[in-house]
Tab-separated table of C-alpha atoms and ligand atoms in Angstrom:
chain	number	residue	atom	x	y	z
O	1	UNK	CA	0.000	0.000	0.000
O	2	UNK	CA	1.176	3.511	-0.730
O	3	UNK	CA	-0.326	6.783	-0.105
O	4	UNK	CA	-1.443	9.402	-2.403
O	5	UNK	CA	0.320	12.963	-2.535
O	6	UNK	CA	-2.664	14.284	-1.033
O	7	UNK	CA	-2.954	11.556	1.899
O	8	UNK	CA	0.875	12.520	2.557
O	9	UNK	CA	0.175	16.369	3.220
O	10	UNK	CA	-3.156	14.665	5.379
O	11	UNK	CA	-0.588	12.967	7.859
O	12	UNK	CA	2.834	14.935	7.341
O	13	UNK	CA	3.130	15.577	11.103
O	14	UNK	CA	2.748	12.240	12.080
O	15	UNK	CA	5.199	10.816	8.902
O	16	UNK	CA	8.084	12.645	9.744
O	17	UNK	CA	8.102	11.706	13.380
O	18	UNK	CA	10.470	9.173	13.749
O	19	UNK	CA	8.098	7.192	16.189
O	20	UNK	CA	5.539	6.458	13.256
O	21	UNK	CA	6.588	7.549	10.150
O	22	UNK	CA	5.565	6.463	6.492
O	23	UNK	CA	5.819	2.642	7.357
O	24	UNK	CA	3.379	3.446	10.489
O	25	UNK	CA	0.766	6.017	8.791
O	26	UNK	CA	0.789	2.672	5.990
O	27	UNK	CA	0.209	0.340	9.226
O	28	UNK	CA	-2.623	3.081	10.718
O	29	UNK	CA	-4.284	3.334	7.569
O	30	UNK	CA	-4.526	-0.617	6.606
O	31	UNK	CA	-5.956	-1.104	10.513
O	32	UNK	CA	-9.460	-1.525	11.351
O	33	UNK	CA	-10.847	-0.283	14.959
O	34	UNK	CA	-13.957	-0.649	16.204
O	35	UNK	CA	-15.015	2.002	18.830
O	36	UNK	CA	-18.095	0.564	21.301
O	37	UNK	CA	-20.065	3.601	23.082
O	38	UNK	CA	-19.780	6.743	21.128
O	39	UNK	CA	-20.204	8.995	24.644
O	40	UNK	CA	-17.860	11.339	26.564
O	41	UNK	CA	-15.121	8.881	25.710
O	42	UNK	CA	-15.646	7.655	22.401
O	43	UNK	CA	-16.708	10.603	21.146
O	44	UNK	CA	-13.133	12.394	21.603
O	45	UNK	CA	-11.475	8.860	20.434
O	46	UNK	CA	-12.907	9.079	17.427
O	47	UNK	CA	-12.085	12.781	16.590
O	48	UNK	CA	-8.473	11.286	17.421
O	49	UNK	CA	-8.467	7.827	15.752
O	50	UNK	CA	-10.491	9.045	12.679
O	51	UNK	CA	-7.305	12.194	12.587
O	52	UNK	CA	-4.943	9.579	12.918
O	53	UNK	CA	-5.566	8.119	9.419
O	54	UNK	CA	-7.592	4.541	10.667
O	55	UNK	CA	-8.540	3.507	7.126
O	56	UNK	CA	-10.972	1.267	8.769
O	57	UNK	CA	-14.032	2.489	11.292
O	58	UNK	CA	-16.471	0.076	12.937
O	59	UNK	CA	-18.860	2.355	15.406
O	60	UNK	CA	-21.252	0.941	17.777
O	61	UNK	CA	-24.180	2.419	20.050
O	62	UNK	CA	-27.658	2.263	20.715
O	63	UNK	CA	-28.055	5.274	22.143
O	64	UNK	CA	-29.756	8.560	20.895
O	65	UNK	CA	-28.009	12.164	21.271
O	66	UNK	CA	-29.690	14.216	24.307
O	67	UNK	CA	-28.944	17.413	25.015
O	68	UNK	CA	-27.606	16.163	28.306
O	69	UNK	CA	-24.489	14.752	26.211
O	70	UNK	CA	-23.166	18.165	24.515
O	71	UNK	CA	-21.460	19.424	27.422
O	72	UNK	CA	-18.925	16.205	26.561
O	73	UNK	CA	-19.550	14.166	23.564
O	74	UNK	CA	-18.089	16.683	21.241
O	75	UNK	CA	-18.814	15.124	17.783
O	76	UNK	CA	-22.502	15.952	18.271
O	77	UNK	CA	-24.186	19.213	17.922
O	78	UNK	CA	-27.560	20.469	19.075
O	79	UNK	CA	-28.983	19.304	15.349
O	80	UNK	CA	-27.614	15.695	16.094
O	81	UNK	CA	-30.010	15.564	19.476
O	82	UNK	CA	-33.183	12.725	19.099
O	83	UNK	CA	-30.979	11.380	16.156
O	84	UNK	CA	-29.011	8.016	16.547
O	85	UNK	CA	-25.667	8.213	18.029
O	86	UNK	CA	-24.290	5.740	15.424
O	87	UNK	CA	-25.997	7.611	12.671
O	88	UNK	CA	-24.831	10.825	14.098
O	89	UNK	CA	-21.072	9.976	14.228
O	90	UNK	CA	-21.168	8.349	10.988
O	91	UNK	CA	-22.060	12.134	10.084
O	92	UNK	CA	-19.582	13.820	11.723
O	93	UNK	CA	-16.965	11.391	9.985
O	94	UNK	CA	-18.473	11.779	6.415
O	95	UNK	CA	-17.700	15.132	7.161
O	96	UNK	CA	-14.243	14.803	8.476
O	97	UNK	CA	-12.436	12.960	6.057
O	98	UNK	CA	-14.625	10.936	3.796
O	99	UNK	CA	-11.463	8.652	2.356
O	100	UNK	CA	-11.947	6.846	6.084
O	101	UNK	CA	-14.861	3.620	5.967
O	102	UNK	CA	-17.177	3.544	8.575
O	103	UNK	CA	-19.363	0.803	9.074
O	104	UNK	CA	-22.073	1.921	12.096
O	105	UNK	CA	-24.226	-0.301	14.258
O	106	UNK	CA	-27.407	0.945	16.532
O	107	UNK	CA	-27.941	-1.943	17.976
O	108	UNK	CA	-27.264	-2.793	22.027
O	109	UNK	CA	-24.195	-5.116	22.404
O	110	UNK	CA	-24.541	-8.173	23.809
O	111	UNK	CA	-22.589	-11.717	24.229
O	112	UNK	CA	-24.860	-13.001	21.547
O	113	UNK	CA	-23.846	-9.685	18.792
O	114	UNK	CA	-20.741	-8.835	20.313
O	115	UNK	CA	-18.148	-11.045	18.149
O	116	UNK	CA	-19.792	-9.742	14.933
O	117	UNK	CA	-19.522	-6.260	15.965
O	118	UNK	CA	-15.893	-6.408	16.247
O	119	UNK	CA	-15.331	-9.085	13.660
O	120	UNK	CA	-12.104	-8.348	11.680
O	121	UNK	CA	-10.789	-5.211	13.914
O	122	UNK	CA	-7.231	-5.153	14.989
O	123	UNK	CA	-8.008	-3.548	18.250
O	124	UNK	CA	-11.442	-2.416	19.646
O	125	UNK	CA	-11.872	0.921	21.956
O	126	UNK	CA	-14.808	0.457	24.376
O	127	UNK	CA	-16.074	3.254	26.143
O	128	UNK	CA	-19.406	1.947	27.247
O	129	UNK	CA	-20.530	2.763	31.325
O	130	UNK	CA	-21.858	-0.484	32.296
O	131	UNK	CA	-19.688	-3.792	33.301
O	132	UNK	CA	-22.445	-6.063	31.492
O	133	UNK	CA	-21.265	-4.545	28.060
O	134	UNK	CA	-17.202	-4.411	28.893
O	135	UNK	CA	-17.616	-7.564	29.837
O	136	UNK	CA	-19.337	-9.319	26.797
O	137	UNK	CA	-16.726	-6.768	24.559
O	138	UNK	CA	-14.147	-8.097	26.636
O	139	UNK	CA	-14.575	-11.978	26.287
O	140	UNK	CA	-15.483	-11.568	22.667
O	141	UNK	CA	-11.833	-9.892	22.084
O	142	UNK	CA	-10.468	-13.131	24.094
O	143	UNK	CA	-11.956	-15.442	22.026
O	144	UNK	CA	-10.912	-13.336	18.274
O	145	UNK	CA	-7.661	-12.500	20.083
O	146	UNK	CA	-8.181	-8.502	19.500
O	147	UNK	CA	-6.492	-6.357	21.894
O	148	UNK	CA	-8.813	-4.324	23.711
O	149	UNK	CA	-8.150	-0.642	24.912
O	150	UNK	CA	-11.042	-0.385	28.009
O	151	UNK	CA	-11.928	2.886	29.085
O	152	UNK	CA	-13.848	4.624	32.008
O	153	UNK	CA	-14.428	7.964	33.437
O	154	UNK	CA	-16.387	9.214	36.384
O	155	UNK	CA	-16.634	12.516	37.515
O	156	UNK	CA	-12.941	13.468	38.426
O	157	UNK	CA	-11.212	10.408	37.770
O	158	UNK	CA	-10.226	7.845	34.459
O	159	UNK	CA	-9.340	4.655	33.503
O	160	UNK	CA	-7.552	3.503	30.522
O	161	UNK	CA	-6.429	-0.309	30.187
O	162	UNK	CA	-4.718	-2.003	27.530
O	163	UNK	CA	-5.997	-5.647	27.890
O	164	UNK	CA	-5.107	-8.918	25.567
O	165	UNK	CA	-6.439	-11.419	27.133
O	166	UNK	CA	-5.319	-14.136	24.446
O	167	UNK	CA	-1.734	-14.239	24.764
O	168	UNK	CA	-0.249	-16.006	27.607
O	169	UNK	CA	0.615	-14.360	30.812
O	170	UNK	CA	-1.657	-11.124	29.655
O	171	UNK	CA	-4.592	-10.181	31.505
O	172	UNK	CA	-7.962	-9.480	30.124
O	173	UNK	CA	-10.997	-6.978	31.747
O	174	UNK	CA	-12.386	-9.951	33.485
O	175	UNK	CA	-9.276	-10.601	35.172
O	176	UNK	CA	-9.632	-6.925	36.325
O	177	UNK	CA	-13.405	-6.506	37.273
O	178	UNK	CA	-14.330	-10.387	37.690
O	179	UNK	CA	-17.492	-11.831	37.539
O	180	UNK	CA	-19.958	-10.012	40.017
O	181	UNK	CA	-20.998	-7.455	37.116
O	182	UNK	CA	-22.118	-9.580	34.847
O	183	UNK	CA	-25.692	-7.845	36.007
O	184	UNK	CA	-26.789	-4.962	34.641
O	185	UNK	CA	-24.872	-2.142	37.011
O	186	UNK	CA	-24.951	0.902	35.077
O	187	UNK	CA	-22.334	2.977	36.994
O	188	UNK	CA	-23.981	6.274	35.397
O	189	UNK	CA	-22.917	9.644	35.519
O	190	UNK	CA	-26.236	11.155	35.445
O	191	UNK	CA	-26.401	11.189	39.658
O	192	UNK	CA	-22.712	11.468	40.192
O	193	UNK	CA	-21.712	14.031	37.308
O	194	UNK	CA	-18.759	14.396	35.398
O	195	UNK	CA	-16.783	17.298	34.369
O	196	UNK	CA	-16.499	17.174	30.049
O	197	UNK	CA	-12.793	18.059	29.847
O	198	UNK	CA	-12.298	14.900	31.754
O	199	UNK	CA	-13.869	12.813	29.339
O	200	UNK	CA	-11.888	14.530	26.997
O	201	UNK	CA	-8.399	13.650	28.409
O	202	UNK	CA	-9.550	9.564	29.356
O	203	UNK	CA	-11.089	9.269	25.678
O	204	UNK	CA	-7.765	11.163	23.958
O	205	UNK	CA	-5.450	9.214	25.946
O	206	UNK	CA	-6.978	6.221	24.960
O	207	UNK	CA	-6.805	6.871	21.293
O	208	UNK	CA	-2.854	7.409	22.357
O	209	UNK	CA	-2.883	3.850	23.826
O	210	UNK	CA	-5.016	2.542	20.706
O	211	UNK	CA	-2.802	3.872	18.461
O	212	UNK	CA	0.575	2.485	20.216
O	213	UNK	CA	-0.888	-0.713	20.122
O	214	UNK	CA	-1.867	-0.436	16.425
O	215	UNK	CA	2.220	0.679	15.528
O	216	UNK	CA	3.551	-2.331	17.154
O	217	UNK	CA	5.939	-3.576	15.285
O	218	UNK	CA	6.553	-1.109	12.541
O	219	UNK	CA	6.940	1.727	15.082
O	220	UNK	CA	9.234	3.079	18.014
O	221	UNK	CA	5.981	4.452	19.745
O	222	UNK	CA	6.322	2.040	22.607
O	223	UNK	CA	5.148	-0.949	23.923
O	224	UNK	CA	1.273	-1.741	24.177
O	225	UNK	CA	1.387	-2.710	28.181
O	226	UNK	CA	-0.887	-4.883	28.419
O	227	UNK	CA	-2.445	-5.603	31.465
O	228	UNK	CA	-1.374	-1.563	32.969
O	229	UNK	CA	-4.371	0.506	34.346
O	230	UNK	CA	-3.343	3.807	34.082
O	231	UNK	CA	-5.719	6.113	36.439
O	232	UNK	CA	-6.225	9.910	35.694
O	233	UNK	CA	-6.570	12.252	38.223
O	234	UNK	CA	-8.086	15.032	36.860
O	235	UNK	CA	-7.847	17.226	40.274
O	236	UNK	CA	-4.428	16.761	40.829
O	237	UNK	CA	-3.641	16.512	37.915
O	238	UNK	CA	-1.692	13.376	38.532
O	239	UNK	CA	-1.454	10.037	36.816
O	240	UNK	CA	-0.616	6.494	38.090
O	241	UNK	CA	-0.060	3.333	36.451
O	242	UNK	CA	-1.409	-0.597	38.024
O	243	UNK	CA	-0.682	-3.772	36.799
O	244	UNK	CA	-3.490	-5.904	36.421
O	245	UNK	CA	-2.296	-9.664	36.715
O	246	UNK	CA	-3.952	-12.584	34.892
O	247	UNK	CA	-6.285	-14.399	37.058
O	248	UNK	CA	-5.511	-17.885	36.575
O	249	UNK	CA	-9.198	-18.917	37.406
O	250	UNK	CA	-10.915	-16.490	34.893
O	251	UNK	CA	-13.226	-17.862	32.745
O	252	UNK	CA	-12.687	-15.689	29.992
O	253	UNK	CA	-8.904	-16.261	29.507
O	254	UNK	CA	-7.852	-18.760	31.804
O	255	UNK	CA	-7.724	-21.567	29.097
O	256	UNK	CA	-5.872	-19.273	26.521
O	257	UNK	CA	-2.554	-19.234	28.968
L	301	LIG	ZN1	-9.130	-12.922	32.035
């Protein structure tokens, strides 16, 4: 694959950066990432991932724009609220940079839909609030072996996790959360509130991550680090990194190490 003259001047800053350069902008726009909840943190992802040259966009979420959202989903607009989510970004990308191909989904994820929804990605970004969803995201990306970049935000604080749960020794979100919220536990921000700039910096830093993980291999960007929770502090500001270990008992990945 090459890229045209005018996909060059697109991604100039990013090809003469040693870190990713022409062989990673190739690598970036050959990948395929599918982004699960298209709220306070997808929503900046994809302004990121799409701007990063992702040939390949797979966007999932039931959801419909309220007016609730603006003050942190930034790819919608007061003309976008009562309108899908899906249908909605799909609109903002067309818009963006219509070389990219977007394939959109309204429907809820489940463990039942959730390995066709990320069917053929290289790396899926979820940004969902509820452990029901992460969780059948997560153990479909165990069983297709697709890294997983798991995101969270909540009023002050984030969480960003790089998670591949199919090679040996690596943990995956179960190994993190475990099994007790498998039930529906929406951990909403509607009571607890949530300031928008944080979203901002969880869902752009986990584009960063996404992206690392995508230039593995033809790129000096840095290892993916799987299994590291990194936790924003948006107060502080501070950051600090865990290390989630495999569980050996987890029923997700247990078998794959
Ligand atoms: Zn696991």
């Amino acid at each position: 694959m090459t890229l045209s003259p005018a996909r060059l001047d697109r991604f100039a800053r990013h090809i003469v950066l040693p870190e990713v350069g022409g062989a990673g902008q190739v690598r970036l726009a050959q990948s395929k990432v599918a982004v699960i909840g298209l709220g306070g943190i997808g929503s900046p992802a994809l302004q990121y991932l799409a701007a990063s040259g992702i040939g390949r966009l797979a966007l999932v979420d039931d959801d419909v724009v309220d007016v609730s959202n603006l003050q942190r989903q930034t790819i919608f607009t007061t003309r976008d609220v009562g309108h899908g989510k899906a249908v909605s970004a799909r609109r903002w990308l067309a818009n963006f940079d219509d070389a990219l191909s977007v394939d959109v989904s309204d429907a809820r994820i489940t463990a039942d839909n959730a390995p066709a929804m990320i069917a053929g990605a290289d790396l899926v970004l979820d940004g969902t609030d509820n452990f029901a969803t992460r969780l059948a995201v997560s153990d479909a990306c165990v069983a297709a072996g697709i890294p997983l970049i798991s995101a969270a935000v909540g009023r002050f604080q984030g969480q960003v996790g790089a998670f591949a749960g199919h090679l040996p020794g690596a943990a995956c979100y179960r190994c993190f959360v475990g099994d007790a919220f498998d039930a529906e536990d929406c951990d909403t921000c509607a009571d607890d509130g949530m300031l928008g700039a944080m979203a901002g910096w969880t869902g752009t830093f986990a584009a960063l991550q996404a992206i690392k993980v995508l230039l593995e291999g033809v790129s000096t960007l840095g290892a993916p680090g799987w299994g590291q929770l990194h936790i924003l502090d948006g107060l502080g500001p501070a950051m600090r990194t865990i290390r989630i270990a495999k569980d050996p008992a987890c029923r997700a990945c247990s078998s794959a190490a």
